XYZ file of C-alpha atoms in Angstrom:
659
model
C 0.000 0.000 0.000
C 1.371 3.417 -0.927
C 1.686 6.197 1.633
C -1.043 8.086 -0.219
C -3.420 5.128 -0.005
C -2.505 4.612 3.655
C -3.328 8.262 4.364
C -6.670 7.926 2.550
C -7.470 4.779 4.534
C -6.774 6.536 7.840
C -8.956 9.462 6.858
C -11.761 7.101 5.865
C -11.511 5.269 9.200
C -11.597 8.524 11.162
C -14.630 9.757 9.231
C -16.383 6.402 9.684
C -15.710 6.388 13.433
C -16.910 9.947 13.782
C -20.153 9.058 11.996
C -20.661 5.939 14.075
C -20.019 7.862 17.308
C -22.033 10.931 16.369
C -24.315 11.536 19.322
C -22.478 9.077 21.544
C -22.351 9.997 25.209
C -19.087 11.381 26.454
C -17.656 9.554 29.416
C -17.144 11.688 32.485
C -15.087 10.754 35.495
C -17.870 11.662 37.893
C -20.682 9.607 39.374
C -24.190 10.899 38.993
C -25.844 8.337 41.191
C -28.937 7.400 43.140
C -30.065 4.911 45.764
C -33.322 3.418 44.479
C -33.643 0.448 46.837
C -37.343 1.189 47.365
C -38.168 0.527 43.696
C -38.897 -3.229 43.902
C -41.201 -2.573 46.836
C -43.022 0.204 44.994
C -43.282 -1.850 41.811
C -44.776 -4.715 43.809
C -47.485 -2.261 44.853
C -48.171 -1.489 41.192
C -45.950 1.523 40.592
C -44.809 2.148 37.013
C -42.638 4.926 35.618
C -42.972 7.138 32.552
C -40.345 9.172 30.736
C -40.683 12.784 29.652
C -42.549 11.639 26.520
C -45.044 9.898 28.816
C -43.895 6.452 27.671
C -43.639 3.670 30.237
C -40.051 2.645 30.840
C -37.871 0.690 33.247
C -36.857 3.157 35.960
C -33.203 2.133 35.721
C -33.042 2.698 31.973
C -34.950 5.941 32.396
C -32.400 7.255 34.876
C -29.584 6.158 32.563
C -31.201 8.254 29.830
C -30.788 11.256 32.126
C -27.072 10.702 32.711
C -27.201 8.620 35.900
C -24.272 6.215 35.804
C -24.306 4.641 39.275
C -27.068 3.016 41.299
C -26.774 2.063 44.967
C -28.758 -0.724 46.606
C -28.980 -1.437 50.331
C -28.796 -4.986 51.627
C -30.198 -6.286 54.926
C -29.013 -9.586 56.392
C -32.485 -11.083 56.917
C -35.290 -8.577 56.428
C -37.862 -11.334 57.062
C -36.584 -11.892 60.605
C -38.547 -10.778 63.650
C -38.212 -6.977 63.829
C -36.717 -7.116 60.339
C -37.358 -4.627 57.562
C -39.855 -6.539 55.404
C -41.992 -9.674 55.716
C -41.782 -9.921 51.927
C -38.004 -9.905 51.983
C -37.414 -6.624 50.196
C -33.743 -5.596 50.274
C -32.632 -9.188 50.783
C -30.034 -10.827 48.563
C -32.502 -12.198 45.973
C -34.235 -8.848 45.430
C -30.842 -7.162 45.282
C -29.583 -9.575 42.607
C -32.664 -9.011 40.476
C -32.287 -5.249 40.741
C -28.529 -5.384 40.123
C -29.158 -7.203 36.817
C -31.295 -4.293 35.659
C -28.527 -1.886 36.674
C -25.844 -3.777 34.756
C -28.123 -4.151 31.736
C -28.453 -0.358 31.634
C -24.656 -0.070 31.519
C -24.411 1.523 34.938
C -22.100 0.992 37.897
C -23.517 -0.818 40.901
C -22.831 0.235 44.501
C -23.676 -2.257 47.241
C -24.518 -0.903 50.683
C -24.113 -3.500 53.464
C -26.292 -2.517 56.435
C -25.147 -5.482 58.565
C -28.584 -5.546 60.170
C -32.022 -7.018 59.506
C -33.370 -3.471 59.203
C -32.233 0.131 58.876
C -28.743 0.954 60.106
C -27.905 4.623 60.656
C -26.299 6.823 63.356
C -29.271 6.283 65.699
C -29.422 2.507 65.337
C -27.144 -0.289 64.218
C -29.018 -3.380 65.398
C -27.182 -6.692 65.331
C -28.763 -9.197 62.888
C -30.886 -11.797 64.644
C -28.713 -14.580 63.240
C -25.731 -13.157 65.093
C -27.415 -12.662 68.467
C -25.186 -13.887 71.265
C -22.139 -13.918 68.993
C -19.302 -11.663 70.191
C -15.586 -10.972 69.834
C -13.651 -12.862 67.163
C -16.665 -15.054 66.461
C -18.705 -11.967 65.536
C -15.946 -10.738 63.235
C -15.878 -14.180 61.626
C -19.659 -14.130 61.124
C -19.473 -10.747 59.415
C -16.533 -11.894 57.285
C -18.217 -15.108 56.132
C -21.525 -13.355 55.430
C -19.785 -10.684 53.338
C -17.874 -13.356 51.394
C -21.035 -15.357 50.656
C -22.882 -12.298 49.391
C -20.058 -11.181 47.125
C -19.446 -14.671 45.764
C -23.122 -14.988 44.866
C -23.234 -11.585 43.194
C -20.090 -12.390 41.235
C -21.518 -15.735 40.162
C -24.694 -14.003 38.953
C -22.613 -11.601 36.870
C -23.515 -8.547 38.936
C -20.437 -7.978 41.050
C -20.641 -4.511 42.630
C -18.164 -1.863 41.514
C -18.289 -0.020 44.837
C -18.936 -1.586 48.231
C -19.910 0.139 51.464
C -18.819 -1.748 54.568
C -21.663 -0.499 56.719
C -24.093 2.367 56.421
C -23.500 5.702 58.185
C -21.108 4.085 60.646
C -19.783 7.160 62.458
C -21.349 5.707 65.630
C -20.159 2.249 64.724
C -22.060 -0.820 63.545
C -23.379 -4.151 64.829
C -24.279 -2.724 68.225
C -23.469 -3.082 71.045
C -20.179 -4.717 70.088
C -19.154 -2.126 67.503
C -20.662 0.968 69.133
C -18.640 4.197 69.405
C -20.169 7.354 70.855
C -18.476 10.418 72.276
C -17.361 8.536 75.371
C -15.866 5.646 73.348
C -12.696 4.050 74.687
C -9.734 2.740 72.736
C -11.150 -0.744 73.240
C -14.479 0.348 71.696
C -12.670 1.653 68.624
C -10.613 -1.519 68.383
C -13.775 -3.658 68.368
C -15.389 -1.509 65.674
C -12.325 -1.555 63.468
C -12.058 -5.322 63.901
C -15.575 -5.684 62.500
C -14.886 -3.235 59.684
C -11.674 -5.016 58.707
C -13.487 -8.352 58.651
C -15.713 -6.919 55.926
C -12.745 -5.270 54.249
C -10.850 -8.564 54.074
C -13.804 -10.323 52.492
C -14.075 -7.633 49.807
C -10.367 -7.699 48.986
C -10.381 -11.499 48.707
C -13.478 -11.932 46.548
C -13.579 -8.700 44.506
C -10.109 -7.134 44.651
C -10.968 -4.681 41.855
C -13.994 -3.281 43.662
C -13.649 0.040 45.459
C -14.406 0.182 49.173
C -16.300 3.217 50.431
C -16.455 4.151 54.109
C -19.774 5.871 54.756
C -20.156 8.511 57.473
C -23.203 10.678 58.182
C -20.994 13.725 58.715
C -21.298 15.849 55.599
C -20.613 19.138 57.354
C -18.777 17.892 60.443
C -15.061 18.177 59.750
C -13.676 17.488 63.200
C -15.765 14.335 63.596
C -14.965 13.118 60.080
C -11.272 13.480 60.761
C -11.567 11.775 64.134
C -13.134 8.699 62.540
C -10.734 8.558 59.598
C -7.755 8.994 61.909
C -8.918 5.992 63.924
C -9.176 4.040 60.686
C -5.598 4.936 59.855
C -4.462 4.013 63.348
C -6.025 0.552 62.988
C -4.945 0.073 59.344
C -8.545 -0.063 58.135
C -8.695 0.468 54.382
C -10.975 2.401 52.095
C -10.764 3.803 48.567
C -13.514 6.430 48.755
C -14.754 8.675 51.562
C -18.554 8.640 51.485
C -20.591 11.241 53.354
C -24.283 11.757 53.916
C -25.355 15.363 53.568
C -28.844 16.473 54.520
C -29.212 20.180 55.188
C -31.267 19.696 58.356
C -28.687 17.491 60.051
C -25.280 18.099 58.536
C -24.747 21.835 58.415
C -24.778 24.527 55.771
C -23.169 24.461 52.336
C -20.263 26.328 53.916
C -19.839 23.485 56.411
C -19.941 20.969 53.565
C -17.320 22.843 51.544
C -14.984 23.235 54.485
C -15.258 19.537 55.271
C -14.802 18.043 51.813
C -11.981 20.388 50.845
C -10.124 19.593 54.048
C -10.689 15.833 53.835
C -9.427 15.770 50.266
C -6.306 17.690 51.205
C -5.676 15.593 54.313
C -6.414 12.036 53.159
C -5.889 12.346 49.371
C -8.912 10.101 48.683
C -11.881 10.614 46.340
C -14.952 11.959 48.111
C -18.592 11.178 47.393
C -21.774 12.556 48.851
C -23.397 9.149 48.884
C -26.709 10.369 50.292
C -28.566 13.635 49.799
C -32.226 14.478 49.447
C -32.468 15.746 45.876
C -34.652 18.767 45.167
C -34.651 21.637 42.724
C -32.791 23.892 45.136
C -29.857 21.630 45.943
C -29.050 19.344 42.989
C -26.714 21.795 41.296
C -25.386 23.303 44.529
C -24.299 19.994 46.072
C -22.937 18.514 42.867
C -20.980 21.668 42.054
C -19.399 21.606 45.510
C -18.297 17.990 45.021
C -17.135 18.646 41.466
C -15.088 21.613 42.698
C -12.987 19.527 45.123
C -9.357 20.128 44.101
C -7.179 17.561 42.336
C -10.212 15.884 40.757
C -11.060 14.180 44.039
C -14.772 14.894 43.729
C -15.972 11.344 43.019
C -19.667 12.139 42.648
C -23.020 12.059 44.419
C -25.873 9.651 45.070
C -29.357 11.037 45.547
C -31.174 9.104 48.250
C -34.413 7.461 47.086
C -35.132 10.211 44.541
C -37.926 8.413 42.710
C -40.521 10.021 44.956
C -39.126 13.444 44.077
C -38.510 12.696 40.377
C -41.929 11.155 39.712
C -45.458 11.934 40.822
C -47.850 9.374 42.292
C -48.756 8.163 38.801
C -45.095 7.676 37.923
C -44.873 10.640 35.572
C -41.423 12.177 35.391
C -40.540 15.678 36.545
C -38.936 17.434 33.619
C -37.523 20.125 35.870
C -35.610 17.711 38.086
C -34.437 15.183 35.509
C -33.186 17.841 33.116
C -31.156 19.258 35.999
C -29.023 16.134 35.740
C -28.824 16.467 31.951
C -27.413 19.935 32.490
C -24.925 18.662 35.069
C -23.705 16.082 32.593
C -23.333 18.672 29.827
C -21.436 20.991 32.151
C -19.110 18.344 33.546
C -18.391 16.872 30.100
C -16.681 20.140 29.209
C -13.072 19.846 30.355
C -12.879 23.632 30.681
C -15.944 23.898 32.910
C -15.368 25.137 36.448
C -18.345 25.202 38.819
C -19.033 28.581 40.363
C -18.759 27.802 44.053
C -18.542 30.628 46.563
C -15.702 30.638 49.040
C -16.961 29.501 52.482
C -18.173 32.377 54.639
C -15.531 33.537 57.094
C -17.223 33.733 60.475
C -16.392 36.864 62.427
C -18.137 38.897 65.102
C -18.378 42.392 63.687
C -20.369 44.846 65.800
C -19.950 48.620 65.717
C -19.910 48.984 69.498
C -19.428 46.784 72.481
C -22.746 45.616 73.807
C -24.649 47.471 76.492
C -27.701 45.279 76.423
C -30.909 44.556 78.263
C -33.463 41.759 78.268
C -36.878 43.411 78.351
C -39.044 40.443 77.375
C -41.493 41.225 80.209
C -42.378 44.642 78.753
C -45.333 43.638 76.508
C -46.861 41.782 79.448
C -46.394 44.760 81.779
C -47.734 47.195 79.219
C -50.829 45.008 78.817
C -51.367 45.502 82.554
C -51.204 49.270 82.108
C -47.561 50.011 82.967
C -46.015 53.012 81.236
C -42.388 54.129 81.312
C -40.774 57.505 81.801
C -37.345 59.118 82.022
C -36.787 62.411 83.845
C -40.550 62.742 84.133
C -41.161 62.334 80.388
C -43.219 59.345 79.312
C -41.661 57.532 76.357
C -41.392 54.138 74.707
C -39.211 52.032 77.002
C -36.981 51.085 74.072
C -36.306 54.756 73.367
C -35.572 55.353 77.044
C -32.965 52.612 77.059
C -31.398 53.937 73.872
C -31.244 57.450 75.370
C -29.406 55.924 78.314
C -26.685 54.351 76.133
C -28.137 50.887 75.633
C -27.581 49.549 72.119
C -28.783 45.925 72.212
C -32.059 44.305 73.325
C -32.563 40.610 74.080
C -35.987 38.987 73.660
C -36.857 35.428 74.655
C -39.017 33.183 72.498
C -41.136 30.210 73.574
C -42.407 27.662 71.043
C -46.095 27.858 72.063
C -46.665 29.736 75.311
C -50.440 29.194 74.944
C -50.082 25.399 75.208
C -51.169 23.535 78.327
C -48.478 24.223 80.933
C -47.156 26.951 78.653
C -45.894 30.323 79.806
C -48.873 32.521 78.866
C -52.416 31.889 77.646
C -52.243 35.362 76.107
C -49.244 34.386 73.970
C -46.638 36.536 75.664
C -43.207 35.291 74.694
C -44.631 33.738 71.516
C -43.607 34.473 67.949
C -46.137 37.182 67.095
C -45.632 39.247 70.238
C -41.857 38.866 69.997
C -41.992 40.097 66.403
C -43.963 43.149 67.508
C -41.371 43.945 70.143
C -38.488 43.352 67.729
C -39.967 45.935 65.375
C -39.886 48.522 68.158
C -36.251 47.640 68.845
C -35.262 48.038 65.206
C -37.304 51.234 64.817
C -35.208 52.693 67.624
C -32.027 51.825 65.709
C -30.918 49.193 68.204
C -29.541 45.697 67.693
C -31.525 42.626 68.621
C -30.666 39.269 70.238
C -33.212 36.467 69.830
C -33.178 33.943 72.685
C -34.661 30.543 71.720
C -35.896 28.658 74.787
C -36.994 25.550 72.813
C -39.839 25.085 75.255
C -43.375 26.364 75.812
C -42.188 27.932 79.068
C -39.029 28.841 80.964
C -35.921 26.854 80.042
C -33.033 27.057 82.504
C -30.541 24.700 84.216
C -33.277 23.055 86.263
C -35.843 22.559 83.513
C -35.777 22.223 79.754
C -39.267 20.922 78.986
C -39.969 19.628 75.481
C -42.671 21.689 73.700
C -46.069 20.014 73.811
C -46.355 19.973 70.023
C -43.061 18.064 69.804
C -44.066 15.264 72.177
C -43.486 11.903 70.541
C -40.667 13.208 68.378
C -37.279 11.672 69.009
C -34.018 10.977 67.203
C -33.832 12.272 63.651
C -37.460 13.462 63.742
C -36.776 15.746 66.707
C -33.511 16.960 65.225
C -35.268 17.789 61.967
C -37.990 19.628 63.881
C -35.430 21.757 65.707
C -33.884 22.685 62.370
C -37.166 23.455 60.629
C -38.611 25.433 63.537
C -35.454 27.481 64.031
C -34.989 28.121 60.337
C -38.577 29.190 59.773
C -38.610 31.474 62.806
C -35.383 33.246 61.857
C -36.564 33.525 58.257
C -39.808 35.108 59.496
C -37.869 37.759 61.417
C -35.757 38.461 58.331
C -38.825 38.673 56.097
C -40.439 41.101 58.563
C -37.378 43.361 58.353
C -36.135 42.646 61.878
C -33.190 40.339 61.344
C -31.516 39.552 64.664
C -27.848 40.444 64.815
C -27.385 37.624 67.307
C -29.239 34.412 68.163
C -29.033 32.220 71.256
C -29.707 28.587 70.393
C -31.013 27.590 73.790
C -31.118 29.263 77.182
C -28.713 28.300 79.999
C -28.082 24.922 78.406
C -25.122 23.485 80.308
C -27.394 20.581 81.348
C -28.684 20.200 77.796
C -32.012 21.189 76.262
C -35.313 19.631 75.145
C -35.311 17.006 77.872
C -35.153 14.055 78.044
C -33.774 13.694 74.506
C -31.190 16.439 74.749
C -30.293 16.066 78.407
C -26.582 15.774 79.143
C -26.053 12.601 81.107
C -22.622 12.129 82.648
C -19.944 12.337 79.970
C -22.333 11.827 77.069
C -23.618 14.840 75.177
C -24.110 13.213 71.776
C -27.868 13.707 71.343
C -27.685 17.218 72.753
C -24.826 18.145 70.432
C -26.752 16.974 67.369
C -29.736 19.099 68.391
C -27.434 22.059 68.915
C -25.759 21.522 65.532
C -29.166 21.470 63.852
C -30.167 24.712 65.568
C -26.926 26.446 64.619
C -27.125 25.312 60.996
C -30.740 26.481 60.763
C -29.780 30.026 61.734
C -26.755 30.148 59.457
C -28.736 28.776 56.513
C -30.937 31.871 56.674
C -28.039 34.307 56.971
C -24.456 33.295 57.815
C -23.707 36.773 59.143
C -25.990 36.276 62.172
C -23.830 35.734 65.243
C -24.610 32.615 67.278
C -24.240 32.582 71.067
C -24.113 29.474 73.249
C -25.450 30.439 76.672
C -24.714 28.560 79.890
C -24.948 29.531 83.572
C -21.461 28.611 84.816
C -19.654 31.955 85.126
C -18.258 30.788 88.456
C -17.308 27.262 87.398
C -14.262 27.048 85.165
C -13.955 23.254 85.268
C -17.504 22.569 84.116
C -17.491 25.461 81.647
C -14.433 23.924 79.999
C -15.998 20.476 80.091
C -19.104 21.813 78.342
C -17.395 23.869 75.644
C -14.730 21.263 74.942
C -17.514 18.749 74.435
C -19.595 20.773 71.977
C -16.538 21.955 70.061
C -15.378 18.346 69.770
C -18.874 17.526 68.479
C -18.568 20.177 65.698
C -21.112 22.672 67.033
C -20.580 25.961 65.170
C -20.945 29.097 67.285
C -19.354 32.516 67.643
C -19.898 33.847 71.162
C -19.732 32.398 74.677
C -22.544 33.614 76.913
C -22.700 33.177 80.703
C -25.250 34.060 83.351
C -23.960 35.681 86.539
C -26.036 35.942 89.713
C -24.062 36.089 93.006
C -26.553 33.919 94.889
C -25.803 31.045 92.506
C -22.446 31.947 90.981
C -20.431 33.405 93.839
C -18.314 36.504 94.251
C -16.885 38.737 91.554
C -13.227 37.694 91.803
C -13.756 34.004 90.967
C -16.133 34.989 88.173
C -13.550 37.362 86.699
C -10.820 34.712 86.916
C -13.000 32.117 85.217
C -14.142 34.448 82.431
C -10.523 35.436 81.835
C -9.407 31.817 81.498
C -12.304 30.988 79.168
C -11.405 33.930 76.936
C -7.791 32.761 76.734
C -8.695 29.117 76.130
C -11.289 29.584 73.387
C -10.368 32.979 71.920
C -14.052 33.739 71.386
C -15.943 36.904 72.300
C -17.467 36.701 75.777
C -20.819 38.025 76.952
C -22.558 38.110 80.314
C -25.975 37.304 78.917
C -27.777 37.759 82.242
C -26.929 39.664 85.429
C -28.565 42.003 87.946
C -26.195 42.854 90.834
C -22.842 44.648 90.641
C -23.838 46.509 87.508
C -20.739 48.658 87.194
C -18.334 45.881 88.222
C -19.762 43.249 85.876
C -19.444 45.580 82.916
C -15.916 46.584 83.863
C -14.857 42.941 84.200
C -16.191 42.124 80.754
C -14.643 45.243 79.278
C -11.205 44.263 80.601
C -11.142 40.633 79.457
C -7.920 39.778 77.567
C -7.408 40.439 73.858
C -10.482 42.650 73.673
C -12.726 39.569 73.904
C -15.176 41.128 76.337
C -18.057 41.810 73.966
C -20.572 43.175 76.478
C -23.483 42.422 78.784
C -27.268 42.070 78.969
C -28.936 43.081 82.217
C -31.839 40.756 82.896
C -35.311 42.287 82.943
C -34.102 45.849 83.121
C -37.574 47.239 83.794
C -38.246 45.013 86.809
C -37.445 46.606 90.223
C -36.837 43.118 91.577
C -34.336 42.125 88.884
C -32.702 44.709 86.632
C -33.756 47.577 88.871
C -33.296 50.383 86.359
C -36.934 51.490 86.755
C -39.105 51.857 89.827
C -42.518 50.310 90.334
C -44.148 53.212 88.515
C -42.030 52.664 85.395
C -39.757 55.658 86.011
C -35.986 55.383 85.567
C -33.983 55.432 88.792
C -30.435 56.380 89.782
C -29.009 53.050 88.568
C -29.528 54.161 84.987
C -26.775 56.773 85.389
C -24.156 54.030 85.725
C -24.454 53.266 82.026
C -23.785 56.862 81.048
C -20.558 56.831 83.003
C -18.844 53.843 81.465
C -20.378 54.098 77.971
C -18.103 56.930 76.871
C -14.972 55.027 77.916
C -16.127 51.549 76.916
C -14.079 51.334 73.732
C -11.094 53.313 74.950
């Protein structure tokens, strides 16, 4: 063949290949995935699915048409067992094999999610399979190893070997409880037992399917410290994984800023691909979450898996949502372009930026007193109490909020302390040009160290349901204040909470503060999701008690609670003399390097403010006198509502406060 003919042949081949491949899908090194383990169950109930042309189609093939390239299936050990997931055996090995064949037929990757339980396994529960009851130690590891081997051998034999394998589901609290349980009081022995179980599964995977990728799955999408703690223990015990998998649900796992901070840091630290292997897909978050993962440096963004999205993607008749499915088409088009860079904002840098140090007052009683006919005056002139306080150098007002004060055993049948009356008062504060602190009590009545009663409307909620309620309630309330034009500059998530909140669920018992910390994380994330610039205060009543203050704040910081300001109550009858209080506040400022506030006080007005002013490194942010209008408490007004001589104190130190 001459060179000319050879050249012509090559050109012909290239043209032929280009014609054959015209319209072929580009391959992208990114998983657009979904967990659709519910599908066999729904199909058994008669569910069918229709594409955008309203033609009935296999759900797996339909998702493949919209660029999904990975499907995850969960597997229970024996869902038919007593207390198991399903009497009909859904999510057992046989159903999983049948579904996996549909996945492979559609040309998609298959991710297998071992739950190592007869029913749901997640951070709140990791029940030991009934077949392994009474089995412990090395025998339990051997049971897990042999079970994992049998499953993988069968899948391989059926031609549906998984490409990715999760050894456990959301195992940040361990798996196969109680043997493999690790909470925030876990010992080295607890971690050793968990890692022994994990490595038993790991060994089975490496022996049977050495090419498969192992994913460790943690429900810690926005919790960087906790993610690193777990992965560091894995390294210590030589537990292997190829992919870091994280669940990320906005109600439980922080804001998008928290997610970015976590995944960027984990990628830099562990040099492993990262997947968000569970998220609740909706129109607002599909692009946001995927762009964050895609933006992870060094191409370590492995992909995402929407959790059980068929209910979101299809209506009750099985008709597809064009809006949602085409979102994934657009993702695919974007990510197929090698020059495409997702537009992801840099995480918000949290700072406390206030024009002046705080001279604050809690005046939550005022609407109630005014309803009884009380009026307020200064130098004989009747005025709005908020204006009087502003004239006397106050610049910040704190207002408490109860969930439903009109409930049985609530604070007020007239709704004082409820949302509507607090909004009315907040509008007066803002109209006076003052800043506003919103104090969530998370109760229908007073919440303090001796009582943190669960709201009546939340009775029966526990675990994830209660955590989600705290998020939703907090988020909606803060959003309402913003929408009404009275955005709080600061929010307290809980009132005097060193013994926990929303008892009994969030009560701190001994060394364990796990449930409480999750509730607190949800509350913090809810505020920051509305506006990240709102400062968050954690308020306890331990100004006199350095040891227990440190114990509390070390615990919540270790549990990844995001907050900006430390608040303390100080009353001499409970918290002692001024000198110990000053020493403790000074040490707390040095230890945590966070702004400090006395969120409640009544005695020693001048001295308390001077102590806070003089805290090291300018960390004394200010004070809030409690119930300033009450002669019994704040004692800045007499029983007739007139200002008294105590008000002059604030004039005297205001002018020098920032000097």
